[in-house]
Short mmCIF file of C-alpha atoms and ligand atoms in Angstrom, two decimals:
data_model
loop_
_atom_site.label_atom_id
_atom_site.label_comp_id
_atom_site.label_asym_id
_atom_site.label_seq_id
_atom_site.Cartn_x
_atom_site.Cartn_y
_atom_site.Cartn_z
CA UNK A 441 -132.29 -12.88 64.46
CA UNK A 442 -133.23 -12.56 67.87
CA UNK A 443 -137.17 -12.62 69.33
CA UNK A 444 -137.21 -9.02 69.62
CA UNK A 445 -136.10 -8.07 65.72
CA UNK A 446 -138.27 -11.11 64.77
CA UNK A 447 -141.26 -9.63 66.59
CA UNK A 448 -140.68 -6.15 65.00
CA UNK A 449 -140.33 -7.49 61.70
CA UNK A 450 -143.45 -9.69 62.18
CA UNK A 451 -146.42 -7.15 60.32
CA UNK A 452 -148.71 -7.72 63.22
CA UNK A 453 -150.00 -4.08 63.70
CA UNK A 454 -152.30 -4.81 66.54
CA UNK A 455 -154.16 -7.74 67.82
CA UNK A 456 -155.86 -9.23 70.76
CA UNK A 457 -152.95 -11.30 72.00
CA UNK A 458 -149.61 -9.22 70.13
CA UNK A 459 -146.21 -11.23 71.12
CA UNK A 460 -147.94 -13.71 72.93
CA UNK A 461 -146.42 -17.24 73.02
CA UNK A 462 -149.04 -20.07 72.91
CA UNK A 463 -148.84 -23.56 72.86
CA UNK A 464 -151.70 -25.70 70.95
CA UNK A 465 -151.37 -29.19 71.52
CA UNK A 466 -153.27 -31.45 68.74
CA UNK A 467 -153.30 -28.54 66.21
CA UNK A 468 -151.99 -30.24 63.17
CA UNK A 469 -155.64 -29.71 62.18
CA UNK A 470 -159.41 -29.59 63.09
CA UNK A 471 -160.32 -27.18 65.91
CA UNK A 472 -156.36 -26.65 67.25
CA UNK A 473 -155.45 -25.58 63.72
CA UNK A 474 -158.10 -22.99 63.16
CA UNK A 475 -157.22 -22.05 67.05
CA UNK A 476 -153.86 -21.60 65.92
CA UNK A 477 -154.51 -19.50 62.91
CA UNK A 478 -156.51 -17.11 64.90
CA UNK A 479 -154.19 -16.22 67.24
CA UNK A 480 -151.65 -15.92 64.63
CA UNK A 481 -154.25 -13.62 62.68
CA UNK A 482 -154.04 -11.51 66.37
CA UNK A 483 -150.61 -11.26 66.65
CA UNK A 484 -149.16 -14.44 68.81
CA UNK A 485 -146.40 -16.35 68.11
CA UNK A 486 -147.76 -19.64 67.74
CA UNK A 487 -146.53 -23.18 68.32
CA UNK A 488 -148.00 -25.89 66.17
CA UNK A 489 -147.77 -29.06 68.03
CA UNK A 490 -149.44 -32.51 67.07
CA UNK A 491 -148.68 -36.55 67.21
CA UNK A 492 -147.99 -36.38 63.67
CA UNK A 493 -144.52 -35.05 62.87
CA UNK A 494 -145.48 -34.63 59.42
CA UNK A 495 -148.49 -32.87 59.51
CA UNK A 496 -147.00 -30.89 62.47
CA UNK A 497 -144.50 -29.40 60.04
CA UNK A 498 -146.86 -28.78 57.19
CA UNK A 499 -149.16 -27.12 59.20
CA UNK A 500 -146.68 -25.17 60.67
CA UNK A 501 -144.82 -24.27 57.20
CA UNK A 502 -148.88 -23.73 55.55
CA UNK A 503 -149.38 -21.19 58.04
CA UNK A 504 -145.83 -19.41 58.21
CA UNK A 505 -146.58 -16.93 55.77
CA UNK A 506 -146.85 -12.74 55.86
CA UNK A 507 -144.64 -12.43 58.55
CA UNK A 508 -146.55 -14.75 60.94
CA UNK A 509 -144.41 -16.66 63.81
CA UNK A 510 -145.14 -19.81 63.75
CA UNK A 511 -142.92 -22.88 65.32
CA UNK A 512 -143.64 -26.55 64.64
CA UNK A 513 -142.70 -29.02 67.91
CA UNK A 514 -144.06 -32.61 67.31
CA UNK A 515 -145.54 -33.61 70.61
CA UNK A 516 -147.41 -36.74 72.03
CA UNK A 517 -149.22 -35.65 74.98
CA UNK A 518 -149.71 -38.77 76.43
CA UNK A 519 -146.03 -39.18 76.68
CA UNK A 520 -144.18 -36.72 79.62
CA UNK A 521 -140.42 -37.22 78.13
CA UNK A 522 -141.89 -36.16 74.82
CA UNK A 523 -143.92 -33.32 76.39
CA UNK A 524 -140.80 -31.94 78.72
CA UNK A 525 -138.84 -31.80 75.27
CA UNK A 526 -141.66 -29.57 73.33
CA UNK A 527 -142.04 -27.42 76.19
CA UNK A 528 -137.89 -27.40 76.44
CA UNK A 529 -137.63 -26.15 72.84
CA UNK A 530 -140.45 -23.68 73.14
CA UNK A 531 -138.79 -21.57 75.87
CA UNK A 532 -135.84 -22.28 74.18
CA UNK A 533 -136.71 -20.68 71.02
CA UNK A 534 -139.26 -17.81 72.67
CA UNK A 535 -138.18 -17.76 76.47
CA UNK A 536 -142.11 -17.65 77.73
CA UNK A 537 -145.68 -19.31 77.57
CA UNK A 538 -148.04 -16.90 77.82
CA UNK A 539 -151.21 -19.12 76.18
CA UNK A 540 -151.45 -22.90 76.75
CA UNK A 541 -154.36 -24.62 74.64
CA UNK A 542 -155.34 -28.59 75.73
CA UNK A 543 -156.69 -29.34 72.70
CA UNK A 544 -155.51 -32.83 71.58
CA UNK A 545 -158.12 -35.15 71.45
CA UNK A 546 -159.48 -39.18 70.64
CA UNK A 547 -163.02 -40.76 70.94
CA UNK A 548 -163.21 -44.35 71.03
CA UNK A 549 -167.15 -44.84 71.62
CA UNK A 550 -169.08 -47.44 72.51
CA UNK A 551 -172.11 -48.44 74.75
CA UNK A 552 -170.86 -49.01 78.34
CA UNK A 553 -170.96 -53.10 78.53
CA UNK A 554 -169.37 -53.28 75.52
CA UNK A 555 -166.39 -51.09 75.86
CA UNK A 556 -163.18 -52.68 76.74
CA UNK A 557 -160.21 -51.13 79.46
CA UNK A 558 -158.29 -50.20 76.04
CA UNK A 559 -160.75 -47.82 74.78
CA UNK A 560 -161.59 -46.74 78.36
CA UNK A 561 -158.07 -46.21 78.79
CA UNK A 562 -156.72 -44.46 75.38
CA UNK A 563 -159.35 -41.90 75.99
CA UNK A 564 -158.72 -41.09 79.43
CA UNK A 565 -154.91 -40.87 78.60
CA UNK A 566 -155.22 -38.41 75.84
CA UNK A 567 -158.12 -36.38 76.96
CA UNK A 568 -157.29 -35.96 80.56
CA UNK A 569 -154.26 -37.49 81.63
CA UNK A 570 -152.59 -35.47 79.29
CA UNK A 571 -153.39 -32.32 80.60
CA UNK A 572 -151.48 -33.11 83.58
CA UNK A 573 -148.40 -34.07 82.18
CA UNK A 574 -148.67 -30.89 79.66
CA UNK A 575 -150.29 -28.16 81.79
CA UNK A 576 -147.22 -29.02 84.89
CA UNK A 577 -144.19 -27.82 82.56
CA UNK A 578 -145.89 -24.61 81.01
CA UNK A 579 -147.37 -23.64 84.59
CA UNK A 580 -143.73 -23.75 86.10
CA UNK A 581 -142.59 -21.05 83.37
CA UNK A 582 -146.19 -19.02 83.66
CA UNK A 583 -145.62 -19.11 87.60
CA UNK A 584 -142.66 -17.15 87.08
CA UNK A 585 -143.73 -15.08 84.61
CA UNK A 586 -146.47 -14.36 87.10
CA UNK A 587 -148.97 -14.35 83.82
CA UNK A 588 -150.81 -17.01 81.85
CA UNK A 589 -153.85 -18.25 80.11
CA UNK A 590 -154.69 -21.69 80.63
CA UNK A 591 -157.95 -22.71 78.14
CA UNK A 592 -158.84 -26.45 78.14
CA UNK A 593 -161.04 -27.91 74.99
CA UNK A 594 -163.93 -29.92 76.92
CA UNK A 595 -166.92 -30.88 75.38
CA UNK A 596 -171.02 -30.51 75.65
CA UNK A 597 -170.17 -34.39 76.69
CA UNK A 598 -168.36 -33.55 79.46
CA UNK A 599 -171.25 -31.35 80.45
CA UNK A 600 -174.28 -32.98 79.91
CA UNK A 601 -173.18 -36.58 79.30
CA UNK A 602 -173.83 -39.06 75.99
CA UNK A 603 -174.77 -42.36 75.38
CA UNK A 604 -172.27 -44.61 73.83
CA UNK A 605 -169.13 -42.02 74.95
CA UNK A 606 -168.85 -43.14 78.86
CA UNK A 607 -164.72 -42.97 78.23
CA UNK A 608 -165.33 -39.37 76.30
CA UNK A 609 -167.87 -38.10 78.89
CA UNK A 610 -165.80 -39.15 82.06
CA UNK A 611 -162.36 -37.58 80.42
CA UNK A 612 -163.91 -34.37 79.84
CA UNK A 613 -165.77 -33.96 82.86
CA UNK A 614 -162.33 -34.78 84.48
CA UNK A 615 -161.40 -31.85 82.56
CA UNK A 616 -163.66 -29.37 84.08
CA UNK A 617 -162.52 -30.14 87.39
CA UNK A 618 -158.79 -30.09 86.41
CA UNK A 619 -159.83 -26.49 84.83
CA UNK A 620 -161.69 -24.94 87.95
CA UNK A 621 -159.17 -26.12 90.41
CA UNK A 622 -155.99 -24.95 88.65
CA UNK A 623 -158.46 -21.31 88.64
CA UNK A 624 -158.13 -21.11 92.41
CA UNK A 625 -154.68 -22.65 92.72
CA UNK A 626 -153.03 -20.47 90.63
CA UNK A 627 -155.24 -16.69 90.50
CA UNK A 628 -153.15 -15.41 92.94
CA UNK A 629 -150.60 -15.83 90.22
CA UNK A 630 -152.13 -13.84 87.63
CA UNK A 631 -153.03 -17.04 85.95
CA UNK A 632 -156.46 -18.11 84.65
CA UNK A 633 -157.86 -21.08 83.76
CA UNK A 634 -160.85 -21.84 81.74
CA UNK A 635 -162.52 -24.38 79.55
CA UNK A 636 -163.99 -24.27 76.02
CA UNK A 637 -167.43 -26.86 75.61
CA UNK A 638 -167.85 -27.08 71.90
CA UNK A 639 -170.94 -28.93 70.86
CA UNK A 640 -171.08 -30.57 67.25
CA UNK A 641 -168.18 -29.25 65.19
CA UNK A 642 -167.52 -30.20 61.86
CA UNK A 643 -163.79 -32.04 61.73
CA UNK A 644 -162.33 -35.40 60.69
CA UNK A 645 -163.78 -36.38 64.50
CA UNK A 646 -167.47 -36.36 63.60
CA UNK A 647 -166.87 -36.84 59.72
CA UNK A 648 -166.32 -40.67 60.61
CA UNK A 649 -170.23 -40.31 62.27
CA UNK A 650 -172.67 -42.22 59.75
CA UNK A 651 -175.11 -39.89 57.90
CA UNK A 652 -177.89 -41.18 60.39
CA UNK A 653 -176.02 -40.13 63.43
CA UNK A 654 -174.98 -36.82 62.14
CA UNK A 655 -178.85 -35.94 61.09
CA UNK A 656 -180.04 -37.29 64.77
CA UNK A 657 -177.80 -34.68 66.62
CA UNK A 658 -178.43 -32.11 64.28
CA UNK A 659 -181.86 -32.22 65.14
CA UNK A 660 -180.96 -31.70 69.00
CA UNK A 661 -178.99 -28.09 67.61
CA UNK A 662 -181.20 -25.21 67.66
CA UNK A 663 -178.86 -23.26 65.78
CA UNK A 664 -179.68 -25.71 63.25
CA UNK A 665 -176.30 -26.62 62.02
CA UNK A 666 -172.71 -28.23 62.87
CA UNK A 667 -170.56 -25.52 64.14
CA UNK A 668 -167.32 -24.49 62.59
CA UNK A 669 -163.94 -25.02 64.24
CA UNK A 670 -163.48 -21.52 63.94
CA UNK A 671 -166.89 -20.75 66.24
CA UNK A 672 -164.46 -22.56 68.85
CA UNK A 673 -161.08 -20.62 67.74
CA UNK A 674 -163.37 -17.58 68.65
CA UNK A 675 -164.22 -18.66 72.03
CA UNK A 676 -160.64 -19.62 73.03
CA UNK A 677 -159.54 -15.86 71.42
CA UNK A 678 -161.44 -14.58 73.79
CA UNK A 679 -160.62 -16.25 76.94
CA UNK A 680 -157.15 -15.73 75.89
CA UNK A 681 -157.10 -11.95 75.39
CA UNK A 682 -160.04 -9.90 76.53
CA UNK A 683 -161.50 -11.83 78.63
CA UNK A 684 -159.15 -11.52 81.42
CA UNK A 685 -161.17 -11.11 84.56
CA UNK A 686 -162.99 -14.91 83.46
CA UNK A 687 -161.64 -17.78 85.53
CA UNK A 688 -162.69 -21.24 86.51
CA UNK A 689 -165.31 -20.94 84.03
CA UNK A 690 -166.63 -23.70 81.29
CA UNK A 691 -167.96 -21.42 78.16
CA UNK A 692 -170.20 -23.76 75.88
CA UNK A 693 -170.18 -23.08 72.17
CA UNK A 694 -172.64 -25.45 71.23
CA UNK A 695 -175.52 -23.75 69.05
CA UNK A 696 -177.78 -24.33 71.76
CA UNK A 697 -177.29 -28.08 72.06
CA UNK A 698 -177.60 -28.68 75.78
CA UNK A 699 -178.82 -32.85 75.82
P1 NAI B 1208 -159.51 -33.90 65.47
O1 NAI B 1208 -159.61 -35.64 65.31
O2 NAI B 1208 -159.62 -33.48 63.88
O3 NAI B 1208 -158.11 -33.08 65.59
C1 NAI B 1208 -157.31 -33.92 66.54
C2 NAI B 1208 -155.93 -33.62 66.83
O4 NAI B 1208 -155.01 -34.47 68.20
C3 NAI B 1208 -155.23 -34.28 65.49
O5 NAI B 1208 -154.45 -33.64 64.83
C4 NAI B 1208 -154.66 -35.58 66.72
O6 NAI B 1208 -153.61 -35.99 65.71
C5 NAI B 1208 -154.15 -35.03 67.36
N1 NAI B 1208 -153.74 -35.94 68.42
C6 NAI B 1208 -154.06 -37.10 68.89
N2 NAI B 1208 -153.93 -37.48 69.69
C7 NAI B 1208 -153.02 -37.14 70.25
C8 NAI B 1208 -151.23 -37.39 71.02
N3 NAI B 1208 -151.58 -38.04 72.11
N4 NAI B 1208 -150.82 -36.10 71.16
C9 NAI B 1208 -150.57 -34.95 70.31
N5 NAI B 1208 -152.03 -34.77 69.67
C10 NAI B 1208 -152.74 -35.76 69.42
O7 NAI B 1208 -160.42 -33.27 66.29
P2 NAI B 1208 -161.16 -32.23 66.83
O8 NAI B 1208 -162.59 -32.38 66.45
O9 NAI B 1208 -160.34 -31.22 66.12
O10 NAI B 1208 -160.80 -32.12 67.73
C11 NAI B 1208 -159.84 -31.02 68.96
C12 NAI B 1208 -160.60 -31.09 70.36
O11 NAI B 1208 -161.65 -30.78 70.51
C13 NAI B 1208 -160.55 -32.60 71.13
O12 NAI B 1208 -159.74 -32.32 72.62
C14 NAI B 1208 -162.04 -32.95 71.26
O13 NAI B 1208 -162.30 -33.82 72.28
C15 NAI B 1208 -163.05 -31.53 70.94
N6 NAI B 1208 -164.12 -31.49 70.86
C16 NAI B 1208 -164.22 -31.59 69.41
C17 NAI B 1208 -165.70 -31.88 68.98
C18 NAI B 1208 -166.29 -31.69 67.97
O14 NAI B 1208 -167.28 -32.04 67.29
N7 NAI B 1208 -165.45 -32.17 66.82
C19 NAI B 1208 -166.41 -31.89 70.11
C20 NAI B 1208 -166.38 -31.33 71.90
C21 NAI B 1208 -164.80 -31.41 71.65
#
């Protein structure tokens, strides 16, 4: 079946990102998966991609219903070869990439003086250098199309800092600089580049924190609750679809947590 036929049969009548091809890294679970679900609901063709091949397949299978168009392509964002393979496979399947969400990320928290070089490097590699590796081959495709939406998942920590997360803060602050610079370099080609900076979101990443720490953070959230992965996905949808005159922006989605 050709892509065109698949699209016609997809059953997505409307949608803010209809037929657009979206790659979401680290989308096997958590925020990435929620982004995939929202973009699918709005008519996109979605690539589920995670370092964990089994989770990639399972998530893609679960989302692939009601005429949705989903493929699962495992990829380790710290490995250039794996990234090139993933992008090549997506282009072979669908011929284009309209939306890239650099979402894969990890934490290795520690106070600065106790932080090992391994903890520092792992977080910089997975949260920052990964964006360099994934965005490069995707931008080649977007430049030819003269259209693209790059959305990087940063963090409140990258904007305001957070004790115990110097590696993560540096990586996410770096990602914000990356976002703003690409916005300047690629605006003339119809490509926007924005970041979403989530606050405290209920996923596996935060579920590993102690109850005491969770309550301490919640005390600082004016809206009085953790955010949901869907709260972040709605912001991504805006930047991918209706927010076409927005570029170089950092959209903080944090319930008012600004410290
Ligand atoms: P999560 O841990 O639930 O999901 C992250 C996903 O990324 C996992 O499926 C994991 O397998 C995948 N991943 C990890 N390393 C990878 C690699 N090298 N290559 C490909 N995939 C890889 O985390 P969550 O909360 O969904 O986080 C998603 C993004 O949101 C991350 O960039 C995180 O830093 C960011 N974020 C999360 C916040 C939160 O409160 N949960 C707050 C601020 C930002």
